[in-house]
Amino acid sequence: MTPLPAAMQLAERTGLPDDIAYLRAAYPAPQWRAHRNYGDLTAFWLQVHASLRSEAQRVAQTTRAFREGGGRIGREAFQRTFVPGFNHFLQHLTAHHGIEDQAYFPKFRALDPRMSAAFDVLESDHRMIHASLEATLDDARALLGALGEPGDPRAALDRYADTSERLFALLGQHLADEEEIVIPAMLEHGERSVS
């Protein structure tokens, strides 16, 4: 696969150009649910994205509450909330991207050759998100290790918070951009074409 131009890299962009999201104008987001081809798969896709956003937000809120201190949440309460929430988010995100890469994205590519550039972008996003996820996981492990030792875990907490904020920002942009490609494509071609 040809490397993407710098401006199209997930960490650099703030949206997609019209030539990549070429169905966006024909299917504006406020009209998606009213379209005759909006069905269970489309609704499920959006629900999964909403779930990922919500899970990331909960993990970030737990981290922020612990980081800001003031007795809002202590070490043990943080660990009890953070570990299962973070693990669930990681598993959900990894499974979702796996299904997209292995099943759905190839089907979309086969529908219309114009979609290839869009799915090159989304697959590049997945690689960047995975690398960011690995870095975040490493910093989460370091944080949990620091919490198990005497002393101030502030340095490990700050590193994890910075790395996870980057991951969540990348994911937020990716989900928004993916929706502008995938949902209009399902409305255009019908869900049965990719299910």
PDB file of C-alpha atoms in Angstrom:
ATOM      1  CA  MET A   1       0.000   0.000   0.000  1.00  0.00           C
ATOM      2  CA  THR A   2       1.268   3.477  -0.905  1.00  0.00           C
ATOM      3  CA  PRO A   3       1.922   5.650   2.174  1.00  0.00           C
ATOM      4  CA  LEU A   4      -0.676   8.336   2.750  1.00  0.00           C
ATOM      5  CA  PRO A   5       0.226  11.995   2.253  1.00  0.00           C
ATOM      6  CA  ALA A   6       1.104  13.673   5.554  1.00  0.00           C
ATOM      7  CA  ALA A   7      -2.091  15.742   5.537  1.00  0.00           C
ATOM      8  CA  MET A   8      -4.167  12.550   5.421  1.00  0.00           C
ATOM      9  CA  GLN A   9      -2.426  10.890   8.366  1.00  0.00           C
ATOM     10  CA  LEU A  10      -4.800  10.488  11.296  1.00  0.00           C
ATOM     11  CA  ALA A  11      -2.651  12.537  13.674  1.00  0.00           C
ATOM     12  CA  GLU A  12      -2.595  15.461  11.225  1.00  0.00           C
ATOM     13  CA  ARG A  13      -6.095  15.697   9.817  1.00  0.00           C
ATOM     14  CA  THR A  14      -9.255  17.255  11.178  1.00  0.00           C
ATOM     15  CA  GLY A  15     -11.625  15.668   8.676  1.00  0.00           C
ATOM     16  CA  LEU A  16     -11.810  14.100   5.254  1.00  0.00           C
ATOM     17  CA  PRO A  17     -11.734  15.850   1.882  1.00  0.00           C
ATOM     18  CA  ASP A  18     -14.719  15.446  -0.435  1.00  0.00           C
ATOM     19  CA  ASP A  19     -12.849  13.176  -2.843  1.00  0.00           C
ATOM     20  CA  ILE A  20     -12.366  10.618  -0.042  1.00  0.00           C
ATOM     21  CA  ALA A  21     -15.795  10.991   1.597  1.00  0.00           C
ATOM     22  CA  TYR A  22     -17.427  11.331  -1.806  1.00  0.00           C
ATOM     23  CA  LEU A  23     -20.885  10.116  -0.669  1.00  0.00           C
ATOM     24  CA  ARG A  24     -21.041  12.455   2.343  1.00  0.00           C
ATOM     25  CA  ALA A  25     -22.838  15.296   0.526  1.00  0.00           C
ATOM     26  CA  ALA A  26     -25.482  12.944  -0.881  1.00  0.00           C
ATOM     27  CA  TYR A  27     -26.144  11.398   2.552  1.00  0.00           C
ATOM     28  CA  PRO A  28     -25.802  14.053   5.285  1.00  0.00           C
ATOM     29  CA  ALA A  29     -25.701  12.664   8.818  1.00  0.00           C
ATOM     30  CA  PRO A  30     -28.944  14.307  10.023  1.00  0.00           C
ATOM     31  CA  GLN A  31     -30.833  12.341   7.341  1.00  0.00           C
ATOM     32  CA  TRP A  32     -29.254   8.910   7.887  1.00  0.00           C
ATOM     33  CA  ARG A  33     -31.917   7.421  10.147  1.00  0.00           C
ATOM     34  CA  ALA A  34     -34.736   8.444   7.834  1.00  0.00           C
ATOM     35  CA  HIS A  35     -33.210   6.780   4.762  1.00  0.00           C
ATOM     36  CA  ARG A  36     -34.946   3.672   3.417  1.00  0.00           C
ATOM     37  CA  ASN A  37     -31.657   1.689   3.513  1.00  0.00           C
ATOM     38  CA  TYR A  38     -30.961   2.529   7.163  1.00  0.00           C
ATOM     39  CA  GLY A  39     -31.319  -0.811   8.912  1.00  0.00           C
ATOM     40  CA  ASP A  40     -30.028  -2.966  11.728  1.00  0.00           C
ATOM     41  CA  LEU A  41     -26.419  -3.145  10.544  1.00  0.00           C
ATOM     42  CA  THR A  42     -26.153   0.620  10.112  1.00  0.00           C
ATOM     43  CA  ALA A  43     -27.732   1.219  13.520  1.00  0.00           C
ATOM     44  CA  PHE A  44     -25.431  -1.381  15.089  1.00  0.00           C
ATOM     45  CA  TRP A  45     -22.324   0.203  13.538  1.00  0.00           C
ATOM     46  CA  LEU A  46     -23.235   3.584  15.006  1.00  0.00           C
ATOM     47  CA  GLN A  47     -24.081   1.991  18.358  1.00  0.00           C
ATOM     48  CA  VAL A  48     -20.663   0.274  18.502  1.00  0.00           C
ATOM     49  CA  HIS A  49     -18.971   3.600  17.778  1.00  0.00           C
ATOM     50  CA  ALA A  50     -21.063   5.310  20.466  1.00  0.00           C
ATOM     51  CA  SER A  51     -20.069   2.543  22.901  1.00  0.00           C
ATOM     52  CA  LEU A  52     -16.365   2.963  22.135  1.00  0.00           C
ATOM     53  CA  ARG A  53     -16.614   6.718  22.667  1.00  0.00           C
ATOM     54  CA  SER A  54     -18.454   6.187  25.947  1.00  0.00           C
ATOM     55  CA  GLU A  55     -15.971   3.578  27.203  1.00  0.00           C
ATOM     56  CA  ALA A  56     -13.017   5.839  26.358  1.00  0.00           C
ATOM     57  CA  GLN A  57     -14.716   8.735  28.124  1.00  0.00           C
ATOM     58  CA  ARG A  58     -15.315   6.669  31.278  1.00  0.00           C
ATOM     59  CA  VAL A  59     -11.667   5.559  31.389  1.00  0.00           C
ATOM     60  CA  ALA A  60     -10.549   9.160  30.892  1.00  0.00           C
ATOM     61  CA  GLN A  61     -12.916  10.405  33.627  1.00  0.00           C
ATOM     62  CA  THR A  62     -11.618   7.798  36.077  1.00  0.00           C
ATOM     63  CA  THR A  63      -8.040   8.807  35.298  1.00  0.00           C
ATOM     64  CA  ARG A  64      -8.851  12.507  35.608  1.00  0.00           C
ATOM     65  CA  ALA A  65     -10.571  11.977  38.988  1.00  0.00           C
ATOM     66  CA  PHE A  66      -7.519  10.144  40.336  1.00  0.00           C
ATOM     67  CA  ARG A  67      -5.034  12.571  38.784  1.00  0.00           C
ATOM     68  CA  GLU A  68      -6.754  15.648  40.170  1.00  0.00           C
ATOM     69  CA  GLY A  69      -6.773  14.109  43.628  1.00  0.00           C
ATOM     70  CA  GLY A  70      -8.506  16.008  46.350  1.00  0.00           C
ATOM     71  CA  GLY A  71      -9.843  12.769  47.795  1.00  0.00           C
ATOM     72  CA  ARG A  72     -12.210  12.213  44.880  1.00  0.00           C
ATOM     73  CA  ILE A  73     -10.798   8.748  44.277  1.00  0.00           C
ATOM     74  CA  GLY A  74      -7.973   6.886  46.019  1.00  0.00           C
ATOM     75  CA  ARG A  75      -5.465   4.336  44.703  1.00  0.00           C
ATOM     76  CA  GLU A  76      -7.510   1.246  45.426  1.00  0.00           C
ATOM     77  CA  ALA A  77     -10.776   2.697  44.129  1.00  0.00           C
ATOM     78  CA  PHE A  78      -8.970   3.894  41.010  1.00  0.00           C
ATOM     79  CA  GLN A  79      -7.550   0.435  40.328  1.00  0.00           C
ATOM     80  CA  ARG A  80     -10.908  -1.283  40.936  1.00  0.00           C
ATOM     81  CA  THR A  81     -12.586   1.002  38.402  1.00  0.00           C
ATOM     82  CA  PHE A  82      -9.745   1.562  35.957  1.00  0.00           C
ATOM     83  CA  VAL A  83      -8.546  -1.998  35.307  1.00  0.00           C
ATOM     84  CA  PRO A  84     -11.837  -3.566  34.166  1.00  0.00           C
ATOM     85  CA  GLY A  85     -12.903  -0.421  32.303  1.00  0.00           C
ATOM     86  CA  PHE A  86      -9.607  -0.107  30.445  1.00  0.00           C
ATOM     87  CA  ASN A  87      -9.482  -3.844  29.641  1.00  0.00           C
ATOM     88  CA  HIS A  88     -13.035  -3.823  28.307  1.00  0.00           C
ATOM     89  CA  PHE A  89     -12.286  -0.807  26.124  1.00  0.00           C
ATOM     90  CA  LEU A  90      -9.112  -2.439  24.718  1.00  0.00           C
ATOM     91  CA  GLN A  91     -10.875  -5.722  23.962  1.00  0.00           C
ATOM     92  CA  HIS A  92     -13.860  -3.991  22.366  1.00  0.00           C
ATOM     93  CA  LEU A  93     -11.714  -1.742  20.184  1.00  0.00           C
ATOM     94  CA  THR A  94      -9.411  -4.568  19.092  1.00  0.00           C
ATOM     95  CA  ALA A  95     -12.341  -6.851  18.203  1.00  0.00           C
ATOM     96  CA  HIS A  96     -14.156  -4.101  16.303  1.00  0.00           C
ATOM     97  CA  HIS A  97     -11.127  -3.184  14.217  1.00  0.00           C
ATOM     98  CA  GLY A  98     -10.401  -6.864  13.551  1.00  0.00           C
ATOM     99  CA  ILE A  99     -13.884  -7.452  12.155  1.00  0.00           C
ATOM    100  CA  GLU A 100     -13.651  -4.318  10.033  1.00  0.00           C
ATOM    101  CA  ASP A 101     -10.217  -5.173   8.610  1.00  0.00           C
ATOM    102  CA  GLN A 102     -10.974  -8.829   7.931  1.00  0.00           C
ATOM    103  CA  ALA A 103     -14.619  -8.746   6.861  1.00  0.00           C
ATOM    104  CA  TYR A 104     -16.265  -5.406   6.222  1.00  0.00           C
ATOM    105  CA  PHE A 105     -13.559  -3.265   4.657  1.00  0.00           C
ATOM    106  CA  PRO A 106     -12.800  -5.835   1.897  1.00  0.00           C
ATOM    107  CA  LYS A 107     -16.525  -6.041   1.094  1.00  0.00           C
ATOM    108  CA  PHE A 108     -16.803  -2.259   0.837  1.00  0.00           C
ATOM    109  CA  ARG A 109     -13.750  -2.152  -1.426  1.00  0.00           C
ATOM    110  CA  ALA A 110     -15.375  -4.689  -3.741  1.00  0.00           C
ATOM    111  CA  LEU A 111     -18.561  -2.608  -4.036  1.00  0.00           C
ATOM    112  CA  ASP A 112     -17.010   0.369  -5.768  1.00  0.00           C
ATOM    113  CA  PRO A 113     -13.387   1.000  -6.816  1.00  0.00           C
ATOM    114  CA  ARG A 114     -13.750   4.655  -5.760  1.00  0.00           C
ATOM    115  CA  MET A 115     -13.873   3.449  -2.146  1.00  0.00           C
ATOM    116  CA  SER A 116     -10.320   2.083  -2.213  1.00  0.00           C
ATOM    117  CA  ALA A 117      -8.738   5.416  -1.287  1.00  0.00           C
ATOM    118  CA  ALA A 118     -11.140   5.833   1.643  1.00  0.00           C
ATOM    119  CA  PHE A 119     -10.398   2.394   3.008  1.00  0.00           C
ATOM    120  CA  ASP A 120      -6.660   2.941   2.547  1.00  0.00           C
ATOM    121  CA  VAL A 121      -7.120   5.891   4.915  1.00  0.00           C
ATOM    122  CA  LEU A 122      -9.171   3.885   7.428  1.00  0.00           C
ATOM    123  CA  GLU A 123      -6.733   0.965   7.412  1.00  0.00           C
ATOM    124  CA  SER A 124      -3.832   3.379   7.934  1.00  0.00           C
ATOM    125  CA  ASP A 125      -5.817   4.815  10.863  1.00  0.00           C
ATOM    126  CA  HIS A 126      -6.155   1.344  12.367  1.00  0.00           C
ATOM    127  CA  ARG A 127      -2.382   0.847  12.261  1.00  0.00           C
ATOM    128  CA  MET A 128      -1.769   4.225  13.901  1.00  0.00           C
ATOM    129  CA  ILE A 129      -4.428   3.578  16.560  1.00  0.00           C
ATOM    130  CA  HIS A 130      -2.951   0.134  17.259  1.00  0.00           C
ATOM    131  CA  ALA A 131       0.508   1.635  17.779  1.00  0.00           C
ATOM    132  CA  SER A 132      -0.980   4.271  20.090  1.00  0.00           C
ATOM    133  CA  LEU A 133      -2.953   1.582  21.910  1.00  0.00           C
ATOM    134  CA  GLU A 134       0.233  -0.446  22.493  1.00  0.00           C
ATOM    135  CA  ALA A 135       1.982   2.622  23.914  1.00  0.00           C
ATOM    136  CA  THR A 136      -1.018   3.347  26.130  1.00  0.00           C
ATOM    137  CA  LEU A 137      -1.112  -0.241  27.356  1.00  0.00           C
ATOM    138  CA  ASP A 138       2.597  -0.096  28.228  1.00  0.00           C
ATOM    139  CA  ASP A 139       2.054   3.124  30.190  1.00  0.00           C
ATOM    140  CA  ALA A 140      -1.036   1.675  31.917  1.00  0.00           C
ATOM    141  CA  ARG A 141       1.033  -1.317  33.058  1.00  0.00           C
ATOM    142  CA  ALA A 142       3.759   1.020  34.298  1.00  0.00           C
ATOM    143  CA  LEU A 143       1.154   3.043  36.187  1.00  0.00           C
ATOM    144  CA  LEU A 144      -0.317  -0.044  37.847  1.00  0.00           C
ATOM    145  CA  GLY A 145       3.208  -1.137  38.784  1.00  0.00           C
ATOM    146  CA  ALA A 146       3.902   2.270  40.322  1.00  0.00           C
ATOM    147  CA  LEU A 147       0.645   2.082  42.272  1.00  0.00           C
ATOM    148  CA  GLY A 148       1.823  -1.186  43.808  1.00  0.00           C
ATOM    149  CA  GLU A 149       5.011   0.420  45.100  1.00  0.00           C
ATOM    150  CA  PRO A 150       5.456   2.916  47.932  1.00  0.00           C
ATOM    151  CA  GLY A 151       5.933   6.489  46.867  1.00  0.00           C
ATOM    152  CA  ASP A 152       4.312   8.954  44.532  1.00  0.00           C
ATOM    153  CA  PRO A 153       3.034   7.461  41.237  1.00  0.00           C
ATOM    154  CA  ARG A 154       2.654  10.950  39.706  1.00  0.00           C
ATOM    155  CA  ALA A 155       5.251  10.529  36.940  1.00  0.00           C
ATOM    156  CA  ALA A 156       3.728   7.214  35.757  1.00  0.00           C
ATOM    157  CA  LEU A 157       0.220   8.662  36.040  1.00  0.00           C
ATOM    158  CA  ASP A 158       1.146  11.723  33.985  1.00  0.00           C
ATOM    159  CA  ARG A 159       2.785   9.569  31.295  1.00  0.00           C
ATOM    160  CA  TYR A 160      -0.242   7.283  31.078  1.00  0.00           C
ATOM    161  CA  ALA A 161      -2.670  10.227  31.026  1.00  0.00           C
ATOM    162  CA  ASP A 162      -0.803  11.929  28.175  1.00  0.00           C
ATOM    163  CA  THR A 163      -0.523   8.733  26.120  1.00  0.00           C
ATOM    164  CA  SER A 164      -4.156   7.763  26.645  1.00  0.00           C
ATOM    165  CA  GLU A 165      -5.383  11.260  25.772  1.00  0.00           C
ATOM    166  CA  ARG A 166      -3.546  10.970  22.458  1.00  0.00           C
ATOM    167  CA  LEU A 167      -5.121   7.544  21.811  1.00  0.00           C
ATOM    168  CA  PHE A 168      -8.615   8.798  22.608  1.00  0.00           C
ATOM    169  CA  ALA A 169      -8.165  11.855  20.374  1.00  0.00           C
ATOM    170  CA  LEU A 170      -6.979   9.689  17.458  1.00  0.00           C
ATOM    171  CA  LEU A 171      -9.874   7.309  17.985  1.00  0.00           C
ATOM    172  CA  GLY A 172     -12.418  10.140  18.112  1.00  0.00           C
ATOM    173  CA  GLN A 173     -11.249  11.542  14.771  1.00  0.00           C
ATOM    174  CA  HIS A 174     -11.125   8.089  13.208  1.00  0.00           C
ATOM    175  CA  LEU A 175     -14.651   7.140  14.300  1.00  0.00           C
ATOM    176  CA  ALA A 176     -16.094  10.393  12.956  1.00  0.00           C
ATOM    177  CA  ASP A 177     -14.298   9.987   9.629  1.00  0.00           C
ATOM    178  CA  GLU A 178     -15.195   6.310   9.323  1.00  0.00           C
ATOM    179  CA  GLU A 179     -18.869   7.106   9.819  1.00  0.00           C
ATOM    180  CA  GLU A 180     -18.714   9.622   6.956  1.00  0.00           C
ATOM    181  CA  ILE A 181     -17.444   6.847   4.680  1.00  0.00           C
ATOM    182  CA  VAL A 182     -19.226   3.707   5.892  1.00  0.00           C
ATOM    183  CA  ILE A 183     -22.736   4.946   6.688  1.00  0.00           C
ATOM    184  CA  PRO A 184     -23.271   6.752   3.352  1.00  0.00           C
ATOM    185  CA  ALA A 185     -21.891   3.655   1.565  1.00  0.00           C
ATOM    186  CA  MET A 186     -24.444   1.428   3.319  1.00  0.00           C
ATOM    187  CA  LEU A 187     -27.213   3.852   2.457  1.00  0.00           C
ATOM    188  CA  GLU A 188     -26.055   3.988  -1.168  1.00  0.00           C
ATOM    189  CA  HIS A 189     -25.541   0.256  -1.717  1.00  0.00           C
ATOM    190  CA  GLY A 190     -27.787  -1.307   0.925  1.00  0.00           C
ATOM    191  CA  GLU A 191     -26.709  -3.280   3.963  1.00  0.00           C
ATOM    192  CA  ARG A 192     -27.089  -6.642   2.227  1.00  0.00           C
ATOM    193  CA  SER A 193     -24.199  -5.777  -0.073  1.00  0.00           C
ATOM    194  CA  VAL A 194     -21.759  -5.978   2.865  1.00  0.00           C
ATOM    195  CA  SER A 195     -23.485  -8.302   5.327  1.00  0.00           C
TER     196      SER A 195
END
